[in-house]
PDB file of C-alpha atoms in Angstrom:
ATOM      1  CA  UNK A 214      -4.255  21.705  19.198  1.00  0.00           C
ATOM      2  CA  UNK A 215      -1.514  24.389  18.756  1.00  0.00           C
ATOM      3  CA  UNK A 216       0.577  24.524  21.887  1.00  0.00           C
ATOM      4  CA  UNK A 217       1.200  28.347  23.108  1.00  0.00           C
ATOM      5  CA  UNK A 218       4.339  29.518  22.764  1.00  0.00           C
ATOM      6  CA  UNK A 219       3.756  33.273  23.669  1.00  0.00           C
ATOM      7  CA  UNK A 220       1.644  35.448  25.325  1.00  0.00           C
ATOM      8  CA  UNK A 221       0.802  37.915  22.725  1.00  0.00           C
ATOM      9  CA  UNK A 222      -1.261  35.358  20.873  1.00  0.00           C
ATOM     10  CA  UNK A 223      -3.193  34.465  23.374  1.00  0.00           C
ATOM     11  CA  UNK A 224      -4.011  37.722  24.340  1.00  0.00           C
ATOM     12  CA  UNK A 225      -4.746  39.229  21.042  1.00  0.00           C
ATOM     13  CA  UNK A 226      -7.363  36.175  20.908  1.00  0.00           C
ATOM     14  CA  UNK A 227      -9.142  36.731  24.305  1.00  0.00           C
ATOM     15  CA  UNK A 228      -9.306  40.518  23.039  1.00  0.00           C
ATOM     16  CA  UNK A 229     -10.646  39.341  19.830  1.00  0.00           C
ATOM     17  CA  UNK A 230     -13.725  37.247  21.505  1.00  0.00           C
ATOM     18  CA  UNK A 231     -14.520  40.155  23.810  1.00  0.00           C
ATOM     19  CA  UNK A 232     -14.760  41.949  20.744  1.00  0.00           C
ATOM     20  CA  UNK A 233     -16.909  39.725  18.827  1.00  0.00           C
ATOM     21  CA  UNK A 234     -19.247  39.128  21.911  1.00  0.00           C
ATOM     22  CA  UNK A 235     -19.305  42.806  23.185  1.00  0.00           C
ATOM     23  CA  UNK A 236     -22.786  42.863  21.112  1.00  0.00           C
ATOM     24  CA  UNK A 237     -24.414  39.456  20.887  1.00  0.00           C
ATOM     25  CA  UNK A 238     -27.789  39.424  22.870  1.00  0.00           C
ATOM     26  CA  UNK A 239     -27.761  35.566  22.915  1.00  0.00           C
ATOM     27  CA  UNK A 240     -24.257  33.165  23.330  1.00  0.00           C
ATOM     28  CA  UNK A 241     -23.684  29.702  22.937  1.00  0.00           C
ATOM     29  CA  UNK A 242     -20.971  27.871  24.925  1.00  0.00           C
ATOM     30  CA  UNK A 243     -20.494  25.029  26.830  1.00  0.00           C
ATOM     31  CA  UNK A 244     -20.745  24.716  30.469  1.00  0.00           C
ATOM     32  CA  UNK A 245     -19.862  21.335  32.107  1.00  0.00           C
ATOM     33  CA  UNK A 246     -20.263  19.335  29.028  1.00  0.00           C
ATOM     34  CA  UNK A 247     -23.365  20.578  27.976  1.00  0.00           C
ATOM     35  CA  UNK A 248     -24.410  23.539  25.224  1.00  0.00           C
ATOM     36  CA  UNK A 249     -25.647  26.314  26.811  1.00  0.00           C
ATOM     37  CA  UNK A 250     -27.020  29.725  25.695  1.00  0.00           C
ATOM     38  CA  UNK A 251     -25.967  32.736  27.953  1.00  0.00           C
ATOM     39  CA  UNK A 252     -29.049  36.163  27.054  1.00  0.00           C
ATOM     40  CA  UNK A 253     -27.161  39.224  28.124  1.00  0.00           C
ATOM     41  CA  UNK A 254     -30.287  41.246  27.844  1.00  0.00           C
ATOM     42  CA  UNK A 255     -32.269  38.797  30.168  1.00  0.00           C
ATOM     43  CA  UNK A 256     -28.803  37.920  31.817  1.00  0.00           C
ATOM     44  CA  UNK A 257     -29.905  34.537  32.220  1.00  0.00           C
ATOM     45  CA  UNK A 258     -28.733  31.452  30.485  1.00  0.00           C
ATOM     46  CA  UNK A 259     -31.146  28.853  28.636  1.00  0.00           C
ATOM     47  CA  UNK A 260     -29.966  25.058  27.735  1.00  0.00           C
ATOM     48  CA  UNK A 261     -29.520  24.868  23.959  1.00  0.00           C
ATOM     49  CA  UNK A 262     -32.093  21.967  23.803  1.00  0.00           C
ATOM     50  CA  UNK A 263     -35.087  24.059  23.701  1.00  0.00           C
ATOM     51  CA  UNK A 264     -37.386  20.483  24.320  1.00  0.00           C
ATOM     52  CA  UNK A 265     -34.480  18.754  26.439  1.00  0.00           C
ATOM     53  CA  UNK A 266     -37.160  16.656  28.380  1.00  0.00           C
ATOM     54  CA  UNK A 267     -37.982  15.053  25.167  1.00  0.00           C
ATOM     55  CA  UNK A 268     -34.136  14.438  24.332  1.00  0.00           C
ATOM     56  CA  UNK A 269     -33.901  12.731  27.596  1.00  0.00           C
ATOM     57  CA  UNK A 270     -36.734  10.824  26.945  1.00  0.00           C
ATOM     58  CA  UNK A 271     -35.197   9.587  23.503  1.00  0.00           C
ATOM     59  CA  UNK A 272     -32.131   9.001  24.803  1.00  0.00           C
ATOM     60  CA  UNK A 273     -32.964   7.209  28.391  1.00  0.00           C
ATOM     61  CA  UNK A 274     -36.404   5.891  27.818  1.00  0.00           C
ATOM     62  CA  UNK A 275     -39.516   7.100  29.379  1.00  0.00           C
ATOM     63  CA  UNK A 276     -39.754   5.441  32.194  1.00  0.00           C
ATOM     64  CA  UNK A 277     -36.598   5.601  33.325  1.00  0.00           C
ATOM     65  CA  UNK A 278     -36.458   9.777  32.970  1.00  0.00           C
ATOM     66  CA  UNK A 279     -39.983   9.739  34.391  1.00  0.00           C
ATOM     67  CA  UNK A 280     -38.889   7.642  37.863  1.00  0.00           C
ATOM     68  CA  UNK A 281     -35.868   9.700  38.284  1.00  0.00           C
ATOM     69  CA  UNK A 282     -37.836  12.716  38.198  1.00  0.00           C
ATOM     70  CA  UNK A 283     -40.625  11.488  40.660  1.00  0.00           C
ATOM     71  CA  UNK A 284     -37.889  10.212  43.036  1.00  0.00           C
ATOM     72  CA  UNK A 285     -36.230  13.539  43.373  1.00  0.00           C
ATOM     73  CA  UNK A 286     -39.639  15.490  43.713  1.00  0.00           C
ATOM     74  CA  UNK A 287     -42.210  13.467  44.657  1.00  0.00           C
ATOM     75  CA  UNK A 288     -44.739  16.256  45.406  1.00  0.00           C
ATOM     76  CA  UNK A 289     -45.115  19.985  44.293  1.00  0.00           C
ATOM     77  CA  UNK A 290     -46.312  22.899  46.587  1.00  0.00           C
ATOM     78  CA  UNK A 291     -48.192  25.940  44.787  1.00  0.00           C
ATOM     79  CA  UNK A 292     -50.769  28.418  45.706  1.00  0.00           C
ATOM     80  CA  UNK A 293     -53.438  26.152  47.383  1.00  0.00           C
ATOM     81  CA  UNK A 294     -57.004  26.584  45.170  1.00  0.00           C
ATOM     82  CA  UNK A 295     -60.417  25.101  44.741  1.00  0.00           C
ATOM     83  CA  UNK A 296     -59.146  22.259  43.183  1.00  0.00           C
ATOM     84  CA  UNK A 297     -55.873  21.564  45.148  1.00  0.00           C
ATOM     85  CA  UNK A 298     -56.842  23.469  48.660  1.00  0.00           C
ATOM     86  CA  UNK A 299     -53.751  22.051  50.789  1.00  0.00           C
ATOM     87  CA  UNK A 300     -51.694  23.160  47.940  1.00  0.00           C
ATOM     88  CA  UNK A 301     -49.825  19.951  47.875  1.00  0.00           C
ATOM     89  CA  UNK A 302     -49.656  18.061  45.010  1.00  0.00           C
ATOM     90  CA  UNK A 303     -48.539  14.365  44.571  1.00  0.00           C
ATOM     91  CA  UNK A 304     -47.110  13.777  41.003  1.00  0.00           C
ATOM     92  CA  UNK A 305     -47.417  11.047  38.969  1.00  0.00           C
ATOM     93  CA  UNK A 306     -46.672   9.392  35.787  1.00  0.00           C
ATOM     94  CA  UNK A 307     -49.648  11.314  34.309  1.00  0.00           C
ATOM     95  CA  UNK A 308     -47.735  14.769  34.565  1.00  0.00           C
ATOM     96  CA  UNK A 309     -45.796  13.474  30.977  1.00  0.00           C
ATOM     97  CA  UNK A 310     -47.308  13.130  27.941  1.00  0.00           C
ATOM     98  CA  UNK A 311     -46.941   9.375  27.298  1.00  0.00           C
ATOM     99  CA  UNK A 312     -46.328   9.827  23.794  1.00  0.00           C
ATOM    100  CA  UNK A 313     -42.992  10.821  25.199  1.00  0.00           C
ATOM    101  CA  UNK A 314     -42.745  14.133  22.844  1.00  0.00           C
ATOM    102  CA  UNK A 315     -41.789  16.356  26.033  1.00  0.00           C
ATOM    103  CA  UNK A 316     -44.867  17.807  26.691  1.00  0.00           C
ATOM    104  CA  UNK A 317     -46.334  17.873  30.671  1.00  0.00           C
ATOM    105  CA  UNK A 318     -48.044  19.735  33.069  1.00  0.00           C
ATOM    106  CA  UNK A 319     -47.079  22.398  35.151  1.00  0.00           C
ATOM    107  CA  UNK A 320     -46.608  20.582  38.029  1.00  0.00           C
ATOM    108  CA  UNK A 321     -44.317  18.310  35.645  1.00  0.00           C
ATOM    109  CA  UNK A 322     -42.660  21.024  34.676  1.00  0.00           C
ATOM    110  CA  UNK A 323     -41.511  22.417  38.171  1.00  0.00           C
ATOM    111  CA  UNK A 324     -40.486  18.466  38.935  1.00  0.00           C
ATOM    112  CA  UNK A 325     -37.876  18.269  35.767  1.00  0.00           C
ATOM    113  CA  UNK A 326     -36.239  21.671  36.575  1.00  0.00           C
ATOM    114  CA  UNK A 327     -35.691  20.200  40.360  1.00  0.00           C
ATOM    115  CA  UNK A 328     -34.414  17.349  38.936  1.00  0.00           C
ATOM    116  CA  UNK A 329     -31.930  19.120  36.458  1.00  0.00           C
ATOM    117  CA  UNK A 330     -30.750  20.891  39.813  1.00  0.00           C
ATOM    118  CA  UNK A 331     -30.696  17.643  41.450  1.00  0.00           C
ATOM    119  CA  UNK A 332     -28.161  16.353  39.189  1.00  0.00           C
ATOM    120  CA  UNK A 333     -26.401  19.563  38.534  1.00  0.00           C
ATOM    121  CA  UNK A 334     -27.453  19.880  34.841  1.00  0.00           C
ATOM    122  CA  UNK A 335     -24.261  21.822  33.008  1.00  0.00           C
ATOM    123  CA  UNK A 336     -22.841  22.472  36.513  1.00  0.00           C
ATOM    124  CA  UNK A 337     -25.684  24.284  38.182  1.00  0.00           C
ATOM    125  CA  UNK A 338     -28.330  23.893  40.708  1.00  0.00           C
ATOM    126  CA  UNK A 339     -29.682  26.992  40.404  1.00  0.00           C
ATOM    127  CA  UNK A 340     -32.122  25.985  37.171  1.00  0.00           C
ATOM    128  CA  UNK A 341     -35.797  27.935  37.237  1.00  0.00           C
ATOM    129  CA  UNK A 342     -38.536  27.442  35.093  1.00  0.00           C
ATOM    130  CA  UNK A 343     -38.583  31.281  33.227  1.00  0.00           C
ATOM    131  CA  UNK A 344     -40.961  33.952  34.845  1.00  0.00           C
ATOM    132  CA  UNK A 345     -43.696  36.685  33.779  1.00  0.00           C
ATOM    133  CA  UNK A 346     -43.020  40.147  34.918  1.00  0.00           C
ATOM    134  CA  UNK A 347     -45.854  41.626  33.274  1.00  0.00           C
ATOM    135  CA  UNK A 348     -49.165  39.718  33.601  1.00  0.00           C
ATOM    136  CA  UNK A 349     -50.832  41.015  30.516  1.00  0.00           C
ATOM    137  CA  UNK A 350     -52.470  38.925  28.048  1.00  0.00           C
ATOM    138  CA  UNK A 351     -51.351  39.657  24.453  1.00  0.00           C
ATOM    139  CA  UNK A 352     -48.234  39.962  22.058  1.00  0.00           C
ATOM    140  CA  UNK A 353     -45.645  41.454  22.998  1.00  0.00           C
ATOM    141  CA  UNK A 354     -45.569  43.877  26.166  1.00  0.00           C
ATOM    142  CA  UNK A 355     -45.386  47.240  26.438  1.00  0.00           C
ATOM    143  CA  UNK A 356     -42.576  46.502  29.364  1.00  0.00           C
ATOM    144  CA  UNK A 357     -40.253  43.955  26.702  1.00  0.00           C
ATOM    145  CA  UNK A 358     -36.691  45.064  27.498  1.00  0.00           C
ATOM    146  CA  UNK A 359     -37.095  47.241  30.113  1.00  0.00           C
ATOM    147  CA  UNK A 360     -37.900  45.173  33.109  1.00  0.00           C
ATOM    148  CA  UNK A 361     -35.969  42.105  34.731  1.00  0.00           C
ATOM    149  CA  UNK A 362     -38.315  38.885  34.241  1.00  0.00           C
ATOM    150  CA  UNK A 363     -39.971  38.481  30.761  1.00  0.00           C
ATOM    151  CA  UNK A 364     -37.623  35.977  29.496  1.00  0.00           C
ATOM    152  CA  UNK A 365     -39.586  33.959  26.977  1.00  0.00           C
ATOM    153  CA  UNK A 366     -41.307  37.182  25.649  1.00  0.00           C
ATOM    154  CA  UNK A 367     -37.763  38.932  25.658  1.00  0.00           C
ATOM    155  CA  UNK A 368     -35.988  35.516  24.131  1.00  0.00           C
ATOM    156  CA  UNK A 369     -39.086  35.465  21.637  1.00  0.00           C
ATOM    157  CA  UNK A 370     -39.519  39.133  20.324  1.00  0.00           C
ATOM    158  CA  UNK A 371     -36.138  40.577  21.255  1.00  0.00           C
ATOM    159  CA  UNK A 372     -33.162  38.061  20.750  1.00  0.00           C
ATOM    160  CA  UNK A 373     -35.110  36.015  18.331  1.00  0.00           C
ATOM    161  CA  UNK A 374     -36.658  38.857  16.236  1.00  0.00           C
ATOM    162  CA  UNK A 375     -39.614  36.671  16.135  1.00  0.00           C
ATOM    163  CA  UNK A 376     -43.253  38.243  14.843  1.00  0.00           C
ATOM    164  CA  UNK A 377     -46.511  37.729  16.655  1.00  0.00           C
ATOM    165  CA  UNK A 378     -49.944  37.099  14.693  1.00  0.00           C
ATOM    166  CA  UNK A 379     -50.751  40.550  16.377  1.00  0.00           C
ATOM    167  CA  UNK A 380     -48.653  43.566  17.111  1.00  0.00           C
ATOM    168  CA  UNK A 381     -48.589  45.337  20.500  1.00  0.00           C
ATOM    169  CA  UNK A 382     -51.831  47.644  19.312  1.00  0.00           C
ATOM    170  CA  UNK A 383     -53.818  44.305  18.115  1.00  0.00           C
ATOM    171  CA  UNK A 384     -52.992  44.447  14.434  1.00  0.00           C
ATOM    172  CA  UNK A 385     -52.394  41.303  12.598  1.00  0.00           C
ATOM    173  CA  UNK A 386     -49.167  40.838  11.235  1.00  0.00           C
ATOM    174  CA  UNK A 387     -48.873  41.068   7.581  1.00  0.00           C
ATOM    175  CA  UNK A 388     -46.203  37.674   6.199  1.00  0.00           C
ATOM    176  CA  UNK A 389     -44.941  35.017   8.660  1.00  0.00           C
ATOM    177  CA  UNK A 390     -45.087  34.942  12.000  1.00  0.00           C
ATOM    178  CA  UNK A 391     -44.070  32.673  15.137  1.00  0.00           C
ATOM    179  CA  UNK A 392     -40.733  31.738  16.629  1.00  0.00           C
ATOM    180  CA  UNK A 393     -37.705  31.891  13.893  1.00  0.00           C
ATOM    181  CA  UNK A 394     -34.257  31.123  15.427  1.00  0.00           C
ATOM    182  CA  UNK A 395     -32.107  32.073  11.797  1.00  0.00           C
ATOM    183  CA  UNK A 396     -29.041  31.656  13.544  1.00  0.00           C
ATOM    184  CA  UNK A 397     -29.779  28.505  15.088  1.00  0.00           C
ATOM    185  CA  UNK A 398     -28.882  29.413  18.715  1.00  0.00           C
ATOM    186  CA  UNK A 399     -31.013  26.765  19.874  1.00  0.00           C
ATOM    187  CA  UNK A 400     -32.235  23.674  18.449  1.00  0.00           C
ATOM    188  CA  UNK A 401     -35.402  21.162  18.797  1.00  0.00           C
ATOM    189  CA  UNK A 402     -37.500  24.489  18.722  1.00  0.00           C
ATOM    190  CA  UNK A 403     -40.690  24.160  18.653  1.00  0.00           C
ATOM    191  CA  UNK A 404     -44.138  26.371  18.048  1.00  0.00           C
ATOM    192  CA  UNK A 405     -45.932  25.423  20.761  1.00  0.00           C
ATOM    193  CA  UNK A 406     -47.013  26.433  24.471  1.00  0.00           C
ATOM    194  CA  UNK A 407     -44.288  26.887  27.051  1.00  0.00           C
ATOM    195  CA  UNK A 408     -44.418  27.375  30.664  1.00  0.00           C
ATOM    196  CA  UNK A 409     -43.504  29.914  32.960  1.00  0.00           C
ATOM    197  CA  UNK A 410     -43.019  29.826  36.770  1.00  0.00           C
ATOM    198  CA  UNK A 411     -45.454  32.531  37.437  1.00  0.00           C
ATOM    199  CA  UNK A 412     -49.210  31.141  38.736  1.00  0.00           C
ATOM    200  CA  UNK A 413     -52.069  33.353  37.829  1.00  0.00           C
ATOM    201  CA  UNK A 414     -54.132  35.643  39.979  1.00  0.00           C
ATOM    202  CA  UNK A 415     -55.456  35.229  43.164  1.00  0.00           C
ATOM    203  CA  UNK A 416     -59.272  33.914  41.856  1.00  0.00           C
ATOM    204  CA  UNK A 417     -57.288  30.975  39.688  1.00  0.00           C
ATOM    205  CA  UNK A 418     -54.244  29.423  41.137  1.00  0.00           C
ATOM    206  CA  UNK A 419     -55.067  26.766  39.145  1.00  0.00           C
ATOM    207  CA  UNK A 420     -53.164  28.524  36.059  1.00  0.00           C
ATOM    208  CA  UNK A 421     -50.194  29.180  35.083  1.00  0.00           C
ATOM    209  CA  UNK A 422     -48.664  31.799  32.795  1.00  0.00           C
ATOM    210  CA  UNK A 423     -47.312  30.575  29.513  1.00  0.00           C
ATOM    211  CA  UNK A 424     -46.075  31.771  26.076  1.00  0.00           C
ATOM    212  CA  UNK A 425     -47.133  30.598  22.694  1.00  0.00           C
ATOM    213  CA  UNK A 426     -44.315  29.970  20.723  1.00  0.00           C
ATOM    214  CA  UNK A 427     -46.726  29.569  17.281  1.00  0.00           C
ATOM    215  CA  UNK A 428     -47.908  33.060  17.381  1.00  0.00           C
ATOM    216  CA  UNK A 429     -46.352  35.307  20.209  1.00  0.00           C
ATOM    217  CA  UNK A 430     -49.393  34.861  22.583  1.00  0.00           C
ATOM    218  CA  UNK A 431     -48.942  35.609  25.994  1.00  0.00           C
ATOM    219  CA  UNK A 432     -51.533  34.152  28.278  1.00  0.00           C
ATOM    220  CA  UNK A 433     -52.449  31.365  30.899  1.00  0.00           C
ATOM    221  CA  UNK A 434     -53.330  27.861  30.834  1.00  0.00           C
ATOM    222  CA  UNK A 435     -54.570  25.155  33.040  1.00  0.00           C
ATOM    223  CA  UNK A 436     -51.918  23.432  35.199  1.00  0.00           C
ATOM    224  CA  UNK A 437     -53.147  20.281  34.163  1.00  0.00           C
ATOM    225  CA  UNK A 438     -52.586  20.981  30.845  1.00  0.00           C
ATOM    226  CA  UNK A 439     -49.722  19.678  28.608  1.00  0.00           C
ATOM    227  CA  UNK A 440     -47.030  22.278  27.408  1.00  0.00           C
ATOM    228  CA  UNK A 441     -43.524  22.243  27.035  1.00  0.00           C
ATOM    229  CA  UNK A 442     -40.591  23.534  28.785  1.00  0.00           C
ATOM    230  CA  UNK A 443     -37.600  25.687  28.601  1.00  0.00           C
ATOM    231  CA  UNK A 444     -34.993  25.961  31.674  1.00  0.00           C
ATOM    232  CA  UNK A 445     -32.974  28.824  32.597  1.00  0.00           C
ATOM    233  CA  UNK A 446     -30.403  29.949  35.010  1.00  0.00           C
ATOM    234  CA  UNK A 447     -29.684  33.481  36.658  1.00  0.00           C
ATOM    235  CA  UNK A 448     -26.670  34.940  35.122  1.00  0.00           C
ATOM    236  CA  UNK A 449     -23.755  33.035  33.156  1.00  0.00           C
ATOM    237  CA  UNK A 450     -22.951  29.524  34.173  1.00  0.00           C
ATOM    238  CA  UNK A 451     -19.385  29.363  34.659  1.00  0.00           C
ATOM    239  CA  UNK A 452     -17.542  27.768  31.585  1.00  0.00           C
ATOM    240  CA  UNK A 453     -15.781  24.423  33.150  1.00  0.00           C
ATOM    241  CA  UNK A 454     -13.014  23.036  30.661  1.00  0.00           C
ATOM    242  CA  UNK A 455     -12.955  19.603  30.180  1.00  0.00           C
ATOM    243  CA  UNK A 456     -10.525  17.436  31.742  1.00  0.00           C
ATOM    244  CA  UNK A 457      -9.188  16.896  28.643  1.00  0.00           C
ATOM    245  CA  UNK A 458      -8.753  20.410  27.681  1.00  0.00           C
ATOM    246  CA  UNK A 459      -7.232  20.775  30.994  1.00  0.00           C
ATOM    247  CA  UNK A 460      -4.673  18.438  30.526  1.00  0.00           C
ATOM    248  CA  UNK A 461      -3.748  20.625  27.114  1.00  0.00           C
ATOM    249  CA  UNK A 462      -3.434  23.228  28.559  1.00  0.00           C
ATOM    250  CA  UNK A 463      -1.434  22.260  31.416  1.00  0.00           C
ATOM    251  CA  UNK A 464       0.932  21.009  28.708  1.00  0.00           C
ATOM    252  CA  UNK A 465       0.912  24.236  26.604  1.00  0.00           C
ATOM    253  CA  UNK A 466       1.635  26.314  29.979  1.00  0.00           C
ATOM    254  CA  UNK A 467       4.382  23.343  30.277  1.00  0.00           C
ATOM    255  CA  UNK A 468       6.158  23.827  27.106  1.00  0.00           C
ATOM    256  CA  UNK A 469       5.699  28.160  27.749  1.00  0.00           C
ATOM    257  CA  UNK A 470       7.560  27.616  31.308  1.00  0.00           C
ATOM    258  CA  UNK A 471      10.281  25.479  28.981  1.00  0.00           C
ATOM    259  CA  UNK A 472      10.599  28.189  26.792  1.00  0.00           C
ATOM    260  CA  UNK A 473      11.204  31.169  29.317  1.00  0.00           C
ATOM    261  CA  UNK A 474      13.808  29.042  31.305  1.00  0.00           C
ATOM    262  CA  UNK A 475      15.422  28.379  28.273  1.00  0.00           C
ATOM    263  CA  UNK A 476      15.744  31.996  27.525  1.00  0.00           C
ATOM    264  CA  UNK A 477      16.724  33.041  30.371  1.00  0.00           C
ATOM    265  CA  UNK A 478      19.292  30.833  30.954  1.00  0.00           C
TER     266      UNK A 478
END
């Protein structure tokens, strides 16, 4: 690392990232130790990992990811239904795909993001599974970009420049379509089903909102059913150096105090 000897330097390069970030829809930093992507048309920030469950699971064994999550959720409250009328429910084991691919239910899904706020996952605990603003069924919506809360349809269509199978008037989309991430913002994408926080209507609360990451499909799914998951934060997650880094830079601002007393002696 270059040690700072001056100010102009330093401020011709924080002018120079403001620059080069002034227009970037989607940013990838670090936060805490962990790669992050900051959407500054959602204003929200995602975790790189797009399937970090499954990571964890690689990394840390089943089991053991599984029992940690359990232990700091045990049960899930939602919108009490026919099939769940006290609108508790007790989750198990069964919530993961046991294949171990990162796949799980909704009720699985709402457990892991407690549990990345339980440990403070890249320095947060404010982690949300992402939400539906407009409940329509379809590609694309005729709200995308105007309206806070259509993350994975605004990550999808907007940031990613991803296609549908169908436009927004139901015509089918002439070459390839389905989530493309060209400049690799995120990785371990993959074209399937992802959650969202938002339940269905009132006459089945046993559904759940999701987004089809193979073709641009908006729609619902069964709670029970196994889908994948995306976390994201409100706003930017503060950038927290390393200690490391910190201990550079100490020494840089060191050598700079050196410097000035030198001159000015």
């Amino acid at each position: 690392m270059q040690l700072i000897t001056t100010t102009k330097p330093l401020l011709a390069g924080v002018m120079f990232l403001v620059a080069t970030h002034a227009h970037a829809t989607l940013t990838n930093y670090t936060a805490s130790g962990q790669e992050v992507v900051y959407s500054s048309v959602s204003n929200v920030t995602w975790t790189k990992d797009a399937n970090l469950l499954g990571s964890m699971f690689a990394s840390q064994g089943f089991n053991t990811v599984v029992n940690a999550i359990i232990a700091a959720s045990p049960t899930i409250t939602h919108t009490p239904n026919t099939f769940n009328p006290s609108g508790t429910y007790f989750l198990s084991s069964t919530d993961f795909r046991s294949n171990g691919n990162g796949s799980l239910t909704w009720f699985g899904a709402i457990a892991f993001i407690n549990y990345l706020n339980s440990i403070k996952y890249a320095g947060t605990s404010q982690w949300r599974l992402p939400t539906v603003a407009t409940l329509t069924r379809g590609y694309n919506t005729s709200t995308n970009g105007t309206i806070a809360g259509d993350e994975l349809v605004e990550l999808f269509y907007s940031e990613l420049g991803s296609k549908g199978a169908f436009d927004i008037d139901g015509n089918r989309t002439l070459g390839r379509y389905g989530i493309s991430d060209p400049d690799q913002k995120f990785e371990n994408v993959r074209k399937d089903n992802f959650w969202t926080n938002t339940e269905a209507n009132s006459l089945s609360f046993d559904m759940a909102w999701r987004l089809d990451a193979d073709d641009g499909e908006q729609g619902s799914s069964l709670k029970a059913n196994y889908n994948f998951v995306c976390a994201v934060s409100p706003g930017r997650i503060a950038a927290v150096p390393e200690p490391e880094s910190v201990a550079m830079l100490l020494l840089g601002l060191g050598v700079v105090a050196g410097v000035v007393r030198r001159r000015c002696g």
